[in-house]
Short mmCIF file of C-alpha atoms and ligand atoms in Angstrom, two decimals:
data_model
loop_
_atom_site.label_atom_id
_atom_site.label_comp_id
_atom_site.label_asym_id
_atom_site.label_seq_id
_atom_site.Cartn_x
_atom_site.Cartn_y
_atom_site.Cartn_z
CA MET A 1 119.16 41.30 -7.79
CA GLU A 2 120.65 38.70 -10.09
CA LYS A 3 117.20 37.28 -11.62
CA GLN A 4 118.82 34.64 -13.67
CA HIS A 5 118.76 32.52 -10.60
CA LEU A 6 115.03 32.98 -10.19
CA HIS A 7 114.21 31.04 -13.64
CA LYS A 8 111.46 28.36 -13.01
CA PHE A 9 111.54 29.33 -9.19
CA TYR A 10 108.13 27.75 -8.97
CA GLN A 11 109.66 24.35 -10.24
CA LYS A 12 112.47 24.16 -7.65
CA ASN A 13 112.17 22.54 -4.09
CA ARG A 14 112.13 24.42 -0.98
CA THR A 15 115.85 24.23 -0.41
CA GLU A 16 116.66 25.15 -4.00
CA ARG A 17 114.60 28.18 -3.69
CA ILE A 18 116.25 29.32 -0.54
CA GLU A 19 119.47 28.77 -2.58
CA ALA A 20 118.36 30.53 -5.54
CA LEU A 21 117.33 33.69 -3.46
CA ALA A 22 120.74 33.72 -1.82
CA ALA A 23 122.30 33.29 -5.61
CA ALA A 24 120.12 36.12 -6.77
CA ASN A 25 121.58 38.22 -3.74
CA ILE A 26 118.34 38.80 -2.30
CA ILE A 27 118.91 37.01 0.94
CA SER A 28 122.16 36.54 3.01
CA GLU A 29 123.76 33.29 4.67
CA GLU A 30 122.15 34.38 7.78
CA ASP A 31 118.74 34.61 6.22
CA LYS A 32 119.22 31.20 4.72
CA LEU A 33 119.74 29.77 8.24
CA ALA A 34 116.45 31.65 9.49
CA LEU A 35 114.58 30.30 6.62
CA THR A 36 115.80 26.60 7.20
CA ASP A 37 114.46 26.93 10.75
CA HIS A 38 110.98 28.13 9.34
CA LEU A 39 111.25 31.59 10.90
CA ALA A 40 110.31 29.85 14.08
CA LEU A 41 108.40 31.89 16.78
CA PRO A 42 110.09 31.39 20.33
CA GLU A 43 107.70 30.12 22.72
CA GLU A 44 108.53 33.05 25.07
CA THR A 45 107.82 35.49 22.57
CA ALA A 46 104.69 33.85 21.54
CA ASN A 47 103.28 33.69 25.21
CA HIS A 48 103.87 37.54 25.50
CA MET A 49 102.20 38.20 22.24
CA ILE A 50 98.75 37.09 23.04
CA GLU A 51 96.75 35.79 26.12
CA ASN A 52 96.01 32.27 27.08
CA GLN A 53 98.51 31.05 24.39
CA ILE A 54 98.92 27.27 23.96
CA ALA A 55 100.80 26.85 20.61
CA THR A 56 101.98 28.68 17.56
CA TYR A 57 99.95 28.43 14.39
CA GLN A 58 101.87 28.21 11.20
CA LEU A 59 101.00 29.43 7.55
CA PRO A 60 103.15 28.88 4.34
CA TYR A 61 105.48 31.77 3.59
CA GLY A 62 106.46 32.32 -0.11
CA VAL A 63 107.83 35.13 -2.19
CA GLY A 64 106.06 37.03 -5.02
CA LEU A 65 108.60 37.57 -7.65
CA ASN A 66 109.11 40.08 -10.72
CA PHE A 67 107.73 43.16 -8.87
CA LEU A 68 108.92 46.35 -10.43
CA ILE A 69 107.73 49.30 -8.15
CA ASP A 70 108.69 52.87 -8.84
CA GLY A 71 111.91 51.60 -10.56
CA LYS A 72 113.00 49.37 -7.96
CA GLU A 73 112.85 45.60 -7.91
CA TYR A 74 111.40 43.45 -5.05
CA ALA A 75 110.92 39.82 -4.13
CA VAL A 76 107.78 40.17 -1.80
CA PRO A 77 107.11 38.22 1.26
CA MET A 78 103.53 36.64 1.35
CA ALA A 79 102.06 34.61 4.30
CA MET A 80 98.94 32.86 3.30
CA GLU A 81 96.86 29.47 3.08
CA GLU A 82 95.44 29.84 -0.24
CA PRO A 83 97.02 28.36 -3.43
CA SER A 84 97.48 30.22 -6.69
CA VAL A 85 97.63 33.75 -5.11
CA ILE A 86 101.49 34.09 -5.09
CA ALA A 87 101.54 32.56 -8.63
CA ALA A 88 98.97 34.91 -9.85
CA ALA A 89 100.88 37.75 -8.05
CA SER A 90 104.27 36.82 -9.67
CA SER A 91 102.70 36.33 -13.19
CA ALA A 92 101.00 39.86 -13.03
CA ALA A 93 104.27 41.47 -11.73
CA LYS A 94 106.14 39.73 -14.64
CA ILE A 95 103.73 41.35 -17.40
CA ILE A 96 103.52 44.73 -15.65
CA SER A 97 107.31 44.87 -15.12
CA GLN A 98 107.66 44.45 -18.92
CA ALA A 99 105.28 47.34 -19.42
CA GLY A 100 107.51 49.70 -16.91
CA GLY A 101 106.36 48.44 -13.57
CA PHE A 102 104.11 49.80 -11.00
CA GLU A 103 104.07 53.74 -10.38
CA THR A 104 102.67 54.87 -6.97
CA THR A 105 101.52 57.91 -5.09
CA ILE A 106 101.59 57.92 -1.41
CA GLN A 107 99.75 60.49 0.66
CA GLU A 108 101.20 62.09 3.69
CA ARG A 109 100.71 59.56 6.59
CA THR A 110 98.18 61.24 8.68
CA MET A 111 95.91 58.74 11.09
CA ILE A 112 92.46 59.79 12.65
CA GLY A 113 91.55 59.56 16.38
CA GLN A 114 87.84 59.94 17.26
CA ILE A 115 86.26 61.19 20.48
CA VAL A 116 82.77 60.73 20.71
CA LEU A 117 80.58 63.17 22.72
CA LYS A 118 77.06 62.48 23.66
CA ASP A 119 74.51 64.70 25.54
CA VAL A 120 75.99 67.89 24.05
CA PRO A 121 73.35 70.51 24.51
CA ASP A 122 74.13 72.35 21.29
CA LEU A 123 76.00 70.53 18.86
CA GLU A 124 76.75 73.73 16.27
CA ALA A 125 77.85 75.65 19.23
CA ALA A 126 80.02 73.01 20.65
CA LYS A 127 81.66 72.42 17.00
CA GLN A 128 82.51 76.05 17.06
CA VAL A 129 83.90 75.85 20.65
CA VAL A 130 86.07 72.76 19.72
CA LEU A 131 87.50 74.57 16.76
CA ASP A 132 88.25 77.75 18.35
CA HIS A 133 90.11 75.81 20.97
CA THR A 134 92.28 73.80 18.11
CA GLU A 135 95.67 74.66 19.67
CA ASP A 136 94.81 73.92 23.33
CA ILE A 137 93.43 70.58 22.30
CA LEU A 138 96.47 69.69 19.86
CA GLN A 139 98.73 70.72 22.84
CA LYS A 140 96.96 68.31 25.42
CA ALA A 141 96.99 65.50 22.86
CA ASN A 142 100.63 65.88 22.24
CA GLU A 143 101.44 66.20 25.93
CA ALA A 144 100.04 62.60 26.20
CA HIS A 145 102.48 61.19 23.97
CA PRO A 146 105.45 63.48 23.90
CA SER A 147 108.06 61.11 22.33
CA ILE A 148 106.13 60.98 19.02
CA VAL A 149 106.33 64.86 18.83
CA LYS A 150 110.01 64.41 19.49
CA ARG A 151 110.37 62.29 16.56
CA GLY A 152 108.63 65.14 14.26
CA GLY A 153 105.07 63.56 14.49
CA GLY A 154 102.11 64.22 16.71
CA ALA A 155 98.50 65.75 16.65
CA LYS A 156 98.46 68.24 13.79
CA ALA A 157 94.81 69.08 13.49
CA VAL A 158 91.19 68.93 14.77
CA GLU A 159 87.91 68.49 12.94
CA ALA A 160 84.50 68.24 14.53
CA ARG A 161 81.49 66.48 13.09
CA PRO A 162 77.98 66.79 14.35
CA ILE A 163 76.13 63.55 13.82
CA ALA A 164 72.33 64.10 13.83
CA ALA A 165 69.79 61.93 15.60
CA ASP A 166 68.33 59.19 13.45
CA ASP A 167 64.72 58.76 14.22
CA GLN A 168 64.54 55.79 12.18
CA VAL A 169 66.72 53.61 14.24
CA GLN A 170 66.34 55.77 17.41
CA THR A 171 69.87 57.02 18.04
CA PRO A 172 70.55 60.42 19.69
CA ASP A 173 72.86 63.26 18.59
CA PHE A 174 76.49 62.90 18.82
CA LEU A 175 79.70 65.27 18.43
CA VAL A 176 82.60 63.57 16.89
CA VAL A 177 85.87 65.27 17.30
CA HIS A 178 88.65 64.10 15.12
CA LEU A 179 92.35 64.44 15.92
CA HIS A 180 94.60 64.34 12.83
CA ILE A 181 97.88 62.58 13.89
CA GLU A 182 101.24 61.97 12.25
CA THR A 183 102.43 58.68 13.59
CA LEU A 184 105.52 58.50 11.34
CA GLU A 185 106.78 54.91 10.79
CA ALA A 186 104.14 53.55 13.26
CA MET A 187 100.70 52.46 12.29
CA GLY A 188 99.78 54.32 15.58
CA ALA A 189 97.02 52.72 17.30
CA ASN A 190 98.36 53.03 20.82
CA ILE A 191 99.47 56.60 20.22
CA ILE A 192 96.11 57.71 18.79
CA ASP A 193 94.20 55.86 21.60
CA THR A 194 96.45 57.40 24.20
CA MET A 195 95.94 60.86 22.75
CA ALA A 196 92.23 60.33 22.28
CA GLU A 197 91.70 59.21 25.76
CA ALA A 198 93.77 62.29 27.14
CA ILE A 199 91.65 64.79 25.70
CA LYS A 200 88.31 63.30 26.73
CA PRO A 201 87.76 65.57 29.91
CA TYR A 202 88.94 68.65 28.26
CA LEU A 203 86.48 68.16 25.44
CA GLU A 204 83.83 67.46 28.03
CA SER A 205 84.48 70.66 29.71
CA LEU A 206 84.27 72.64 26.22
CA THR A 207 81.19 71.22 24.92
CA ASN A 208 79.28 70.44 28.20
CA GLY A 209 78.89 66.94 26.94
CA ALA A 210 79.77 63.55 28.15
CA ALA A 211 82.65 61.43 26.43
CA LEU A 212 81.57 58.08 25.13
CA MET A 213 84.75 56.88 23.65
CA GLY A 214 88.07 57.72 22.31
CA ILE A 215 89.86 55.46 19.68
CA LEU A 216 91.44 55.69 16.47
CA SER A 217 89.36 55.01 13.08
CA ASN A 218 90.56 52.51 10.98
CA TYR A 219 88.76 54.30 8.08
CA ALA A 220 92.29 55.84 7.31
CA THR A 221 91.19 58.33 4.55
CA GLU A 222 94.46 60.48 5.23
CA CYS A 223 96.47 57.73 4.59
CA LEU A 224 95.76 56.64 1.02
CA ALA A 225 98.15 54.86 -1.35
CA THR A 226 97.63 54.49 -5.20
CA ALA A 227 99.28 52.51 -7.48
CA ARG A 228 98.95 52.60 -11.38
CA CYS A 229 100.27 50.55 -14.20
CA GLN A 230 99.89 50.86 -18.12
CA ILE A 231 99.88 47.82 -20.21
CA PRO A 232 100.39 47.73 -23.94
CA VAL A 233 97.84 45.39 -25.55
CA SER A 234 100.78 43.53 -27.13
CA LEU A 235 101.31 42.11 -23.64
CA LEU A 236 97.68 40.89 -23.14
CA ALA A 237 97.23 38.55 -26.22
CA ARG A 238 96.11 34.98 -25.08
CA ALA A 239 95.87 31.88 -27.47
CA ASP A 240 92.19 32.70 -27.87
CA TYR A 241 91.85 36.29 -27.51
CA SER A 242 93.60 39.31 -29.10
CA GLY A 243 95.36 41.92 -26.85
CA GLU A 244 92.41 44.34 -27.66
CA GLU A 245 89.83 41.93 -26.46
CA VAL A 246 91.47 40.94 -23.47
CA ARG A 247 92.02 44.50 -22.81
CA ASP A 248 88.35 45.42 -23.38
CA ARG A 249 87.22 42.35 -21.36
CA ILE A 250 89.10 43.56 -18.40
CA ILE A 251 87.60 46.96 -18.56
CA GLU A 252 84.09 45.29 -18.72
CA ALA A 253 84.97 43.06 -15.73
CA CYS A 254 85.88 46.16 -13.79
CA GLN A 255 82.65 48.13 -14.86
CA ILE A 256 80.64 45.33 -13.58
CA ALA A 257 82.59 45.35 -10.15
CA ILE A 258 81.74 49.25 -10.09
CA VAL A 259 78.06 48.70 -10.23
CA ASP A 260 77.34 45.33 -8.81
CA PRO A 261 78.20 44.95 -5.09
CA TYR A 262 77.87 41.20 -5.48
CA ARG A 263 80.45 41.10 -8.14
CA ALA A 264 82.50 44.03 -6.48
CA THR A 265 82.79 41.89 -3.17
CA THR A 266 84.59 39.14 -4.98
CA HIS A 267 86.66 41.57 -7.10
CA ASN A 268 87.86 43.26 -3.93
CA LYS A 269 88.53 40.03 -2.06
CA GLY A 270 90.89 39.11 -4.94
CA ILE A 271 92.62 42.41 -4.37
CA MET A 272 92.97 41.68 -0.67
CA ASN A 273 94.40 38.16 -1.22
CA GLY A 274 97.78 39.83 -2.19
CA ILE A 275 97.38 42.87 0.31
CA ASP A 276 96.66 40.57 3.16
CA ALA A 277 99.42 38.28 2.51
CA VAL A 278 102.20 40.99 2.44
CA VAL A 279 100.30 42.78 5.51
CA LEU A 280 100.37 39.52 7.61
CA ALA A 281 104.09 38.86 6.45
CA THR A 282 105.20 42.18 7.54
CA GLY A 283 103.71 41.93 10.98
CA ASN A 284 100.85 44.36 10.41
CA ASP A 285 97.28 44.44 11.52
CA PHE A 286 95.30 42.78 8.50
CA ARG A 287 91.86 43.43 10.20
CA SER A 288 92.57 46.93 10.36
CA ILE A 289 93.68 47.28 6.63
CA GLU A 290 90.71 45.07 5.82
CA ALA A 291 88.18 47.20 7.67
CA GLY A 292 89.64 50.30 6.23
CA ALA A 293 89.63 48.99 2.42
CA HIS A 294 86.01 47.88 2.68
CA ALA A 295 84.76 51.03 4.03
CA TYR A 296 86.67 52.93 1.27
CA ALA A 297 85.29 50.77 -1.32
CA ALA A 298 81.65 51.80 -0.08
CA ARG A 299 82.48 55.85 0.09
CA SER A 300 79.97 56.75 -2.64
CA GLY A 301 77.25 55.15 -0.50
CA GLN A 302 77.39 51.87 -2.53
CA TYR A 303 80.01 49.24 -2.13
CA ARG A 304 82.19 49.12 -5.51
CA SER A 305 85.35 47.93 -7.12
CA LEU A 306 88.52 49.26 -5.42
CA THR A 307 90.59 49.24 -8.75
CA ASN A 308 89.69 50.98 -12.10
CA TRP A 309 90.68 49.61 -15.38
CA THR A 310 90.49 52.02 -18.43
CA LYS A 311 91.64 52.41 -21.92
CA ALA A 312 94.41 55.02 -22.58
CA GLU A 313 94.55 57.31 -25.58
CA ASN A 314 97.15 55.01 -27.27
CA GLY A 315 95.04 52.09 -26.56
CA ASP A 316 96.95 50.64 -23.59
CA LEU A 317 95.20 49.11 -20.73
CA VAL A 318 95.49 51.47 -17.52
CA GLY A 319 94.79 50.19 -13.94
CA THR A 320 94.70 52.01 -10.81
CA LEU A 321 93.96 50.98 -7.30
CA THR A 322 93.64 53.56 -4.24
CA ILE A 323 93.30 52.21 -0.64
CA PRO A 324 93.76 53.26 2.92
CA LEU A 325 96.91 51.67 4.02
CA ALA A 326 97.63 52.62 7.74
CA ILE A 327 100.61 50.00 8.13
CA GLY A 328 103.84 50.47 10.17
CA THR A 329 107.49 49.47 9.96
CA VAL A 330 107.81 49.83 13.86
CA GLY A 331 105.38 48.81 16.66
CA GLY A 332 102.96 46.03 17.40
CA SER A 333 104.66 42.58 16.75
CA ILE A 334 106.89 43.90 13.85
CA SER A 335 110.06 44.02 15.91
CA ILE A 336 109.41 40.98 17.91
CA HIS A 337 108.17 38.46 15.31
CA PRO A 338 110.91 36.56 13.54
CA GLY A 339 108.83 36.35 10.26
CA ALA A 340 107.95 39.75 10.25
CA LYS A 341 111.49 41.02 10.83
CA PHE A 342 112.52 38.82 8.12
CA SER A 343 110.04 40.18 5.73
CA HIS A 344 111.17 43.60 6.44
CA LYS A 345 114.60 42.79 5.92
CA LEU A 346 113.84 40.96 2.63
CA LEU A 347 112.09 44.35 1.28
CA GLY A 348 115.30 46.06 2.27
CA ASN A 349 113.85 47.77 5.35
CA PRO A 350 111.59 49.97 3.56
CA SER A 351 110.17 53.17 5.23
CA ALA A 352 106.42 52.89 5.96
CA LYS A 353 105.60 54.76 2.78
CA GLU A 354 107.65 52.57 0.64
CA LEU A 355 105.97 49.55 2.34
CA GLU A 356 102.59 51.03 1.21
CA SER A 357 103.82 51.48 -2.17
CA ILE A 358 104.67 47.55 -2.40
CA ILE A 359 101.34 46.52 -0.66
CA VAL A 360 99.29 48.65 -2.92
CA SER A 361 101.12 47.44 -6.04
CA VAL A 362 100.71 43.86 -4.95
CA GLY A 363 96.95 44.68 -4.58
CA LEU A 364 96.64 46.03 -8.19
CA GLY A 365 98.72 43.18 -9.76
CA GLN A 366 96.63 40.56 -8.00
CA ASN A 367 93.37 42.10 -9.32
CA PHE A 368 95.02 42.26 -12.80
CA SER A 369 95.60 38.61 -12.61
CA ALA A 370 92.38 37.53 -11.41
CA ILE A 371 90.33 39.42 -13.97
CA LYS A 372 92.61 38.55 -16.79
CA ALA A 373 92.07 34.86 -15.98
CA LEU A 374 88.30 35.19 -15.38
CA VAL A 375 87.62 36.89 -18.69
CA THR A 376 89.87 34.58 -20.57
CA GLU A 377 90.39 30.85 -19.80
CA GLY A 378 88.31 31.17 -16.67
CA ILE A 379 89.96 31.03 -13.05
CA GLN A 380 89.31 27.32 -12.33
CA LYS A 381 92.09 25.96 -14.80
CA GLY A 382 95.02 27.66 -13.04
CA HIS A 383 93.53 27.59 -9.55
CA MET A 384 92.46 23.97 -9.60
CA GLY A 385 95.65 22.97 -10.89
CA LEU A 386 97.30 24.47 -7.66
CA HIS A 387 94.34 23.17 -5.62
CA ALA A 388 95.05 19.66 -6.88
CA LYS A 389 98.16 19.64 -4.58
CA SER A 390 96.18 20.27 -1.43
CA LEU A 391 93.64 17.61 -2.51
CA ALA A 392 96.44 14.91 -2.86
CA ILE A 393 97.93 16.04 0.54
CA SER A 394 94.49 16.03 2.09
CA ALA A 395 94.15 12.39 0.67
CA GLY A 396 97.12 11.32 2.58
CA ALA A 397 99.98 11.38 -0.24
CA LYS A 398 103.49 11.72 1.13
CA GLY A 399 106.88 12.55 -0.33
CA GLU A 400 107.02 11.55 -3.93
CA GLN A 401 103.16 10.45 -4.04
CA VAL A 402 102.01 14.05 -3.80
CA ASP A 403 103.44 14.99 -7.24
CA VAL A 404 102.29 11.86 -8.80
CA VAL A 405 98.72 12.17 -7.35
CA THR A 406 98.44 15.80 -8.12
CA GLU A 407 99.36 15.16 -11.91
CA LYS A 408 96.88 12.11 -12.26
CA LEU A 409 94.06 14.48 -10.54
CA LYS A 410 94.67 17.32 -12.91
CA GLN A 411 93.91 14.85 -15.71
CA SER A 412 90.94 13.09 -13.98
CA LYS A 413 87.23 14.09 -14.81
CA ASN A 414 86.46 15.01 -11.29
CA MET A 415 89.00 16.82 -9.30
CA ASN A 416 88.04 16.20 -5.77
CA LEU A 417 89.09 14.49 -2.52
CA ALA A 418 87.30 11.11 -3.33
CA THR A 419 89.32 10.78 -6.69
CA ALA A 420 92.58 11.95 -5.06
CA LYS A 421 92.06 9.00 -2.63
CA GLU A 422 91.23 6.49 -5.29
CA ILE A 423 94.40 7.65 -7.11
CA LEU A 424 96.45 7.23 -4.18
CA GLU A 425 94.98 3.88 -3.23
CA GLN A 426 95.88 2.60 -6.78
CA LEU A 427 99.47 3.57 -6.39
CA PRO A 428 101.95 0.86 -5.82
CA ASN A 429 103.34 0.88 -2.24
P1 NDP B 1 103.12 50.60 19.40
O1 NDP B 1 102.70 51.30 20.51
O2 NDP B 1 103.76 49.20 19.59
O3 NDP B 1 104.53 51.12 18.80
C1 NDP B 1 104.65 52.36 18.36
C2 NDP B 1 105.62 53.03 19.02
O4 NDP B 1 107.03 52.81 18.41
C3 NDP B 1 105.60 54.72 19.06
O5 NDP B 1 104.87 55.25 20.00
C4 NDP B 1 107.16 54.99 19.26
O6 NDP B 1 107.36 54.96 20.76
C5 NDP B 1 107.99 54.02 18.70
N1 NDP B 1 108.62 54.14 17.38
C6 NDP B 1 109.96 54.06 17.37
N2 NDP B 1 110.50 54.63 16.17
C7 NDP B 1 109.40 55.16 15.43
C8 NDP B 1 109.16 55.96 14.43
N3 NDP B 1 110.33 55.94 13.51
N4 NDP B 1 108.09 56.43 14.15
C9 NDP B 1 106.97 56.15 15.04
N5 NDP B 1 107.12 55.57 16.08
C10 NDP B 1 108.18 55.17 16.57
O7 NDP B 1 102.31 50.33 17.94
P2 NDP B 1 101.32 51.25 17.31
O8 NDP B 1 101.00 52.33 18.18
O9 NDP B 1 101.68 51.56 15.90
O10 NDP B 1 100.07 50.24 17.23
C11 NDP B 1 99.96 49.32 16.44
C12 NDP B 1 99.24 48.06 17.41
O11 NDP B 1 98.00 48.43 17.79
C13 NDP B 1 99.13 46.84 16.24
O12 NDP B 1 99.53 45.78 17.04
C14 NDP B 1 97.50 46.87 16.41
O13 NDP B 1 97.13 45.47 16.10
C15 NDP B 1 97.20 47.38 17.59
N6 NDP B 1 95.92 48.02 17.78
C16 NDP B 1 94.94 48.16 16.75
C17 NDP B 1 93.88 48.75 16.86
C18 NDP B 1 92.94 49.08 15.88
O14 NDP B 1 93.16 48.84 14.60
N7 NDP B 1 91.83 49.48 15.88
C19 NDP B 1 93.30 49.21 18.29
C20 NDP B 1 94.29 48.91 19.22
C21 NDP B 1 95.40 48.30 19.17
P3 NDP B 1 108.29 56.00 21.41
O15 NDP B 1 108.37 57.33 20.63
O16 NDP B 1 107.85 56.14 22.84
O17 NDP B 1 109.50 55.23 21.32
#
């Protein structure tokens, strides 16, 4: 990556940005053509992807720059509708890269399939019978999807969890059997669902119960990704705050998000701004990642911050983020959607583990940027500056008018649509 070509990337126009990425050896000539064509989704592909398809719906697609993750540089693809997210990610990544970059730890990628059994006469006895027949259960599960076994993955372990009746909300007892499945490069929903459904009759016969359902759990607690960064206070100082003050205020901002669910929800939303954008750009299932992240945030019984910011012994600021990341590099829409295919190529066709490293780092960087802005100049200064452009366009500004209206709007007392329209009307035709 020849980074000098990326200088003031945000000030370039779209064509210049594409040229800059090519000059920096991040994309090829062929990629330039794909981007010029806006990574268009062919009608036939779109029609096969969903039911009742009538059009394609586009989102802006950008790159988060300056990411240094486990010693490797990345331009990270991000698809999203909200202004300021990519700017914030890139700015965080720049500071963190000066501090040595992100370091990540990725757990072995094991997914969980659940088979729920009801009307089980003796839960504890049934649990024991299930565990005693672990090898048979694994064999039957693997026979249902032999190709993943041939690749080196498949069902590896069985757990059983009796869930006692809850008289308060009047639910009966259940026995929930978990299959732990290695899905390798795939997110694995279809592999897991196939296996979970295939072993239902056998589990019914073992437990004398009746299967209610078999499906994956999106609470992927056996597929955790962690990112860490350590930032010296010298990189944190702002005009009105010393580096130590910024560090301490970031730590306090995290502490309030650990204890207050109202704050934690917004804090975590900021993390998901970056995570969803990369998950979506890489053709992965963002609903699954969202559901898993929020369940993990509530694992103590209370919904809390997903990140943790603390002070190192030498006074540096240390940030960590751990999150379930059941993403894939194959399967779903990944190999058929032009945008998804492009994103994987842009990242150097990473393995699923490497992609987890990238995504969790973006989440941590996004959180750093958001809370740093919140506890110093406030979030509106940067956010509304970028939002001004959306207002100018909403007011009807076209071509060169967009920048003129945006600049005047930034200086106006009331940055809203009505003011944007007034400014536009006053411009010479
Ligand atoms: P697919 O079934 O589309 O693809 C996975 C398949 O890719 C594997 O079964 C395997 O098939 C093949 N494959 C090729 N190379 C590899 C490799 N190196 N490692 C692993 N598999 C490989 O996708 P998933 O099973 O991953 O399911 C993801 C989709 O399921 C997403 O679109 C998601 O939205 C959706 N989904 C999500 C649910 C949820 O989250 N609750 C529920 C249901 C669906 P083979 O070995 O036969 O070649």
